[in-house]
PDB file of C-alpha atoms in Angstrom:
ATOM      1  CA  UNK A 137     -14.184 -52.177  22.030  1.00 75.00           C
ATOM      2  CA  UNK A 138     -14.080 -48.608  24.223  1.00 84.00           C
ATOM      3  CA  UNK A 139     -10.957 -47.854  22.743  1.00 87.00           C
ATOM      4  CA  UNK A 140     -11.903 -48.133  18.866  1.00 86.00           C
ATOM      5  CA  UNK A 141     -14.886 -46.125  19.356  1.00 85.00           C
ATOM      6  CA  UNK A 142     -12.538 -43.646  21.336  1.00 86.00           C
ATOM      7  CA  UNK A 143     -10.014 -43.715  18.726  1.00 89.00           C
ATOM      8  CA  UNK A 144     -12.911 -43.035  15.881  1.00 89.00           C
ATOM      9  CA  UNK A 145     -14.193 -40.295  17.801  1.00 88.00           C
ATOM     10  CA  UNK A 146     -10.856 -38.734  18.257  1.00 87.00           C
ATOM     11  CA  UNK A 147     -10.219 -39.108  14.563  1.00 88.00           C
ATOM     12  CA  UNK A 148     -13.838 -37.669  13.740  1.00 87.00           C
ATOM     13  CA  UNK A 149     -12.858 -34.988  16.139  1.00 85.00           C
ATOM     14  CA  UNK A 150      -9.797 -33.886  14.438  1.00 86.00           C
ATOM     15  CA  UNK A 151     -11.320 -34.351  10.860  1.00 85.00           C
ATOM     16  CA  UNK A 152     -13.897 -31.816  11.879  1.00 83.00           C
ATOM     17  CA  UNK A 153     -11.767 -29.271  13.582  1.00 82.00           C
ATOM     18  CA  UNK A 154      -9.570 -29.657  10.094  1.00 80.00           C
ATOM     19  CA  UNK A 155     -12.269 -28.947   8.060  1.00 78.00           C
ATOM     20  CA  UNK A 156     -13.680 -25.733   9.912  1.00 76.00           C
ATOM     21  CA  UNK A 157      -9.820 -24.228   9.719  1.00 76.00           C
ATOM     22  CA  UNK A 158     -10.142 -24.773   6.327  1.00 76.00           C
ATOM     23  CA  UNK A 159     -13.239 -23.322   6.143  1.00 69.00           C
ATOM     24  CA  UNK A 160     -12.488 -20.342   8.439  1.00 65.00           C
ATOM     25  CA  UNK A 161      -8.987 -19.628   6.569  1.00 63.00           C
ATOM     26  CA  UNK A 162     -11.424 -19.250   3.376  1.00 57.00           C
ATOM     27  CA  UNK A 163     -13.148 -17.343   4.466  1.00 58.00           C
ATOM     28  CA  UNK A 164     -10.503 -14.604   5.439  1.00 56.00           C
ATOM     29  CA  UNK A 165      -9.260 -14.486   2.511  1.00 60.00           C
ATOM     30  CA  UNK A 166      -8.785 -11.124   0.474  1.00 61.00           C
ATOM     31  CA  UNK A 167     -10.350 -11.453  -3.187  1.00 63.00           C
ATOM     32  CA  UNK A 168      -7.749  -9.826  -5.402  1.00 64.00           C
ATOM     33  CA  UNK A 169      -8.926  -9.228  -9.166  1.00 66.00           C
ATOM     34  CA  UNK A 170      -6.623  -8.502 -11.892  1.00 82.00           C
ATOM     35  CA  UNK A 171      -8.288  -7.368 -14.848  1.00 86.00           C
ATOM     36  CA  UNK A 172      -6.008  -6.837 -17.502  1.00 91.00           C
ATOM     37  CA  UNK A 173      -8.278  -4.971 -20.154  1.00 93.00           C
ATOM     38  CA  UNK A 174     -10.189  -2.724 -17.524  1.00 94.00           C
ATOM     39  CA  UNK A 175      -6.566  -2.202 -16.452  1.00 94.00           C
ATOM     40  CA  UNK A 176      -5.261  -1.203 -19.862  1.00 95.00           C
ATOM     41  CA  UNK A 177      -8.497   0.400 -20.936  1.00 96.00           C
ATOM     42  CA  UNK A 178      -8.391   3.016 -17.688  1.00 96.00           C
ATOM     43  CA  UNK A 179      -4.620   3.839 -18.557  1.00 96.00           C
ATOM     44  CA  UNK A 180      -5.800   4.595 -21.714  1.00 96.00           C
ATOM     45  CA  UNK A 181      -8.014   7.005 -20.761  1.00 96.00           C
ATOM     46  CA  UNK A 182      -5.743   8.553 -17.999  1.00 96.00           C
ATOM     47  CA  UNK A 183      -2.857   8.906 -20.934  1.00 96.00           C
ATOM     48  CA  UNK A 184      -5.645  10.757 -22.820  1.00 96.00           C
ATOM     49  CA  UNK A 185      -6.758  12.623 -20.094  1.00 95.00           C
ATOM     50  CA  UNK A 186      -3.124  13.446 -19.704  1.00 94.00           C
ATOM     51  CA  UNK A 187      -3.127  14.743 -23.628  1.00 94.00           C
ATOM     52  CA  UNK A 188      -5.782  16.957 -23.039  1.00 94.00           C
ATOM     53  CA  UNK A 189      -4.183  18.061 -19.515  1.00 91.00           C
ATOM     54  CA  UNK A 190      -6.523  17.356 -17.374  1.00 93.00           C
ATOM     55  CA  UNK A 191      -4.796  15.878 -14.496  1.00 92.00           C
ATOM     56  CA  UNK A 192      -6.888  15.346 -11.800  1.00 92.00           C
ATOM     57  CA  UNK A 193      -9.462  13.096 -14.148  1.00 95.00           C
ATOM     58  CA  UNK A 194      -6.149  11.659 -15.370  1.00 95.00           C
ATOM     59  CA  UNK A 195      -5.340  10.697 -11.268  1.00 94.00           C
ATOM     60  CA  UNK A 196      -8.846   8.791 -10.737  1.00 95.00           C
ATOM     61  CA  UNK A 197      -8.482   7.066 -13.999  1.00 96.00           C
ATOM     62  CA  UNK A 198      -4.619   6.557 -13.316  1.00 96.00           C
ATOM     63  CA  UNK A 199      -6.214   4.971  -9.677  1.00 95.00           C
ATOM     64  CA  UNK A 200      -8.849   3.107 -11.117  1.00 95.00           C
ATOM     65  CA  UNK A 201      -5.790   1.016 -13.164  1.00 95.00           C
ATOM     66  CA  UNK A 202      -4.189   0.080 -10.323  1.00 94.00           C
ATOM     67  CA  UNK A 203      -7.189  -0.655  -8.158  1.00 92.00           C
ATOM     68  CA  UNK A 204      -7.963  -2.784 -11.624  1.00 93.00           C
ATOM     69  CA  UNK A 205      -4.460  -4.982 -11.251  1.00 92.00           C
ATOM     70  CA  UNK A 206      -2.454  -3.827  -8.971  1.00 91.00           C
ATOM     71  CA  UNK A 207       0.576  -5.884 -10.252  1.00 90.00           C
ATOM     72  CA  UNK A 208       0.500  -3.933 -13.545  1.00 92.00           C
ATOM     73  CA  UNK A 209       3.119  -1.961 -13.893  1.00 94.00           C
ATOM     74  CA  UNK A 210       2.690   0.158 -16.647  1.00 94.00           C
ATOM     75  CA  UNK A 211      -0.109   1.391 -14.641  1.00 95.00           C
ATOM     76  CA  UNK A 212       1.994   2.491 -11.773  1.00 95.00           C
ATOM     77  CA  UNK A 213       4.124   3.757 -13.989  1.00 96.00           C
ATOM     78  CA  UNK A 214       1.370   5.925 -15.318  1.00 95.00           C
ATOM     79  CA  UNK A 215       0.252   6.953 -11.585  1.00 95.00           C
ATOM     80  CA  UNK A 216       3.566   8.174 -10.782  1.00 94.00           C
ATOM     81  CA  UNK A 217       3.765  10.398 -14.362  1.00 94.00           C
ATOM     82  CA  UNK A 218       0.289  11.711 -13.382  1.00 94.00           C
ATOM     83  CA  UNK A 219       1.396  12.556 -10.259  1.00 92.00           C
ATOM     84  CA  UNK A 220       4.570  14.015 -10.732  1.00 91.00           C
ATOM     85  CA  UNK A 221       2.699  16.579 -13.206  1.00 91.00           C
ATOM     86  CA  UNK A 222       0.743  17.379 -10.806  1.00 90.00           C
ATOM     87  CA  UNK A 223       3.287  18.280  -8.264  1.00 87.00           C
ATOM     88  CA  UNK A 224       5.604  20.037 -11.035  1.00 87.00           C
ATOM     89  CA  UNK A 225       2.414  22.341 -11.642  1.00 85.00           C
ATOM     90  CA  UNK A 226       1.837  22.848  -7.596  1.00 80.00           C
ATOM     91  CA  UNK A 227      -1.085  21.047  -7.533  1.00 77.00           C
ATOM     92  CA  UNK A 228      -0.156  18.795  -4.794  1.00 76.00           C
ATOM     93  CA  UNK A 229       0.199  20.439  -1.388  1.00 68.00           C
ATOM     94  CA  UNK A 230       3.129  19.174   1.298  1.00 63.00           C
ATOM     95  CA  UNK A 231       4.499  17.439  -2.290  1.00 57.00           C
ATOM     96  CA  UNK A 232       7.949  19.207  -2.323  1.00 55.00           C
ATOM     97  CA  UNK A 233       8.363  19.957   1.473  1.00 55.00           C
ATOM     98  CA  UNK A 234      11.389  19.929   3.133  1.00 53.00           C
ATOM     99  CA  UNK A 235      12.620  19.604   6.440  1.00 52.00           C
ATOM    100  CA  UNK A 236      14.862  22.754   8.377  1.00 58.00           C
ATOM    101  CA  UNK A 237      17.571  22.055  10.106  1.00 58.00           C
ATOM    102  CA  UNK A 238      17.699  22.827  13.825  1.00 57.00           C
ATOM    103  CA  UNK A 239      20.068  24.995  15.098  1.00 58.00           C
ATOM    104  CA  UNK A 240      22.938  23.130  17.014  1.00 57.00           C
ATOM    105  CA  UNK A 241      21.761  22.593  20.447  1.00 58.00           C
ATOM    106  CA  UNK A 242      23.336  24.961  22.944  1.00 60.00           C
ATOM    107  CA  UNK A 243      26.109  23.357  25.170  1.00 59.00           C
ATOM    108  CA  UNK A 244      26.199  24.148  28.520  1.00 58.00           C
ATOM    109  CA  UNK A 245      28.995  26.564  29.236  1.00 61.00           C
ATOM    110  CA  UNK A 246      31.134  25.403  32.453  1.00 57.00           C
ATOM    111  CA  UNK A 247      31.452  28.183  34.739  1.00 59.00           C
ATOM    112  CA  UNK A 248      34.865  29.340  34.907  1.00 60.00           C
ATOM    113  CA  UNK A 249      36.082  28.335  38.703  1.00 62.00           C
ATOM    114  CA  UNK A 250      34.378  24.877  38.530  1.00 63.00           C
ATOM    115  CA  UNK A 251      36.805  22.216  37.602  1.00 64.00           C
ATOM    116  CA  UNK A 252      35.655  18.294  36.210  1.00 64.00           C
ATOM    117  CA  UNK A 253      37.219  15.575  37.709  1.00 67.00           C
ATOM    118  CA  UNK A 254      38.835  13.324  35.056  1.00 64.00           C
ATOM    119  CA  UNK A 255      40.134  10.209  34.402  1.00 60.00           C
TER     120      UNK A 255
END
């Protein structure tokens, strides 16, 4: 008799614990929209924007359309036009920076009497 109710409790137990990691895993969950239209709608407007060469409307719209559905890719595709005009006009700082070389480093020059021991 102790060890049904034991096993029943254990089972109730374990039934609860799933249900709360259910419940928890829910809860952290990102909510992702993809709006198609609002998607399409804001490229349109950033390709107009574009048109009328106004770029840095034409970036927040181009943003909103991704923010809209990220997985669109016509709308990255229109980001990175946007922002490649931008940076071909210089309105993007650090855009087209580039790194110097270094100079080679200095090797230490052996001093004329000492000698190395070689194998």
């Amino acid at each position: 008799m102790k060890i049904k109710k034991l096993i029943i409790a254990v089972l109730g137990l374990g039934l609860l614990l799933g249900l709360l990691g259910i419940n928890l895993s829910a809860q952290n969950r990102q909510n992702y929209s993809m709006d198609k239209t609002l998607c399409a709608h804001y490229v349109k407007l950033s390709r107009a924007q574009v048109d009328a060469d106004n770029l840095p409307l034409a970036k927040v719209y181009a943003q909103k359309a991704v923010q809209a559905n990220p997985w669109e890719k016509a709308a990255w595709a229109n980001y990175n036009d946007v922002i490649q005009k931008l940076a071909d006009n210089g309105d993007i700082q650090d855009f087209d920076t580039f790194i110097e070389e270094s100079t080679a480093a200095q090797k230490p020059k052996a001093d004329a009497g000492a000698q190395f021991e070689g194998c």
